[in-house]
Amino acid sequence: MLQTRTAGVASYEVQYRMDSGYFSTVASQTVATRRIALDRPAGHWYGVRVRARAAAGSIGAWTPELRIWVP
């Protein structure tokens, strides 16, 4: 069922980390739905997570981490 009077997504926050390091914010208050990261050092895992901010100001939970291996 479609909800009415919902605020909708205003922006996203994107964080990534290398191996098991700390997450760093790479995009804040972005409306982009894709991001390209070039020239990452080989032989590492990279983790990415995203959360949404509603137009009304509420902030969603972080997505589960997506891990990517760069050979």
mmCIF file of C-alpha atoms in Angstrom, residues 9 11-12 14 30-36 50:
data_model
loop_
_atom_site.group_PDB
_atom_site.id
_atom_site.type_symbol
_atom_site.label_atom_id
_atom_site.label_comp_id
_atom_site.label_asym_id
_atom_site.label_seq_id
_atom_site.Cartn_x
_atom_site.Cartn_y
_atom_site.Cartn_z
ATOM 1 C CA VAL A 9 14.458 11.092 0.510
ATOM 2 C CA SER A 11 19.832 13.204 0.327
ATOM 3 C CA TYR A 12 22.244 10.359 1.058
ATOM 4 C CA VAL A 14 28.013 7.500 1.796
ATOM 5 C CA THR A 30 24.351 14.044 -2.029
ATOM 6 C CA VAL A 31 21.461 13.193 -4.307
ATOM 7 C CA ALA A 32 23.643 11.063 -6.597
ATOM 8 C CA THR A 33 22.709 7.396 -6.778
ATOM 9 C CA ARG A 34 26.125 6.194 -7.979
ATOM 10 C CA ARG A 35 29.743 6.960 -7.266
ATOM 11 C CA ILE A 36 32.905 5.911 -9.056
ATOM 12 C CA VAL A 50 24.762 4.349 2.810
#
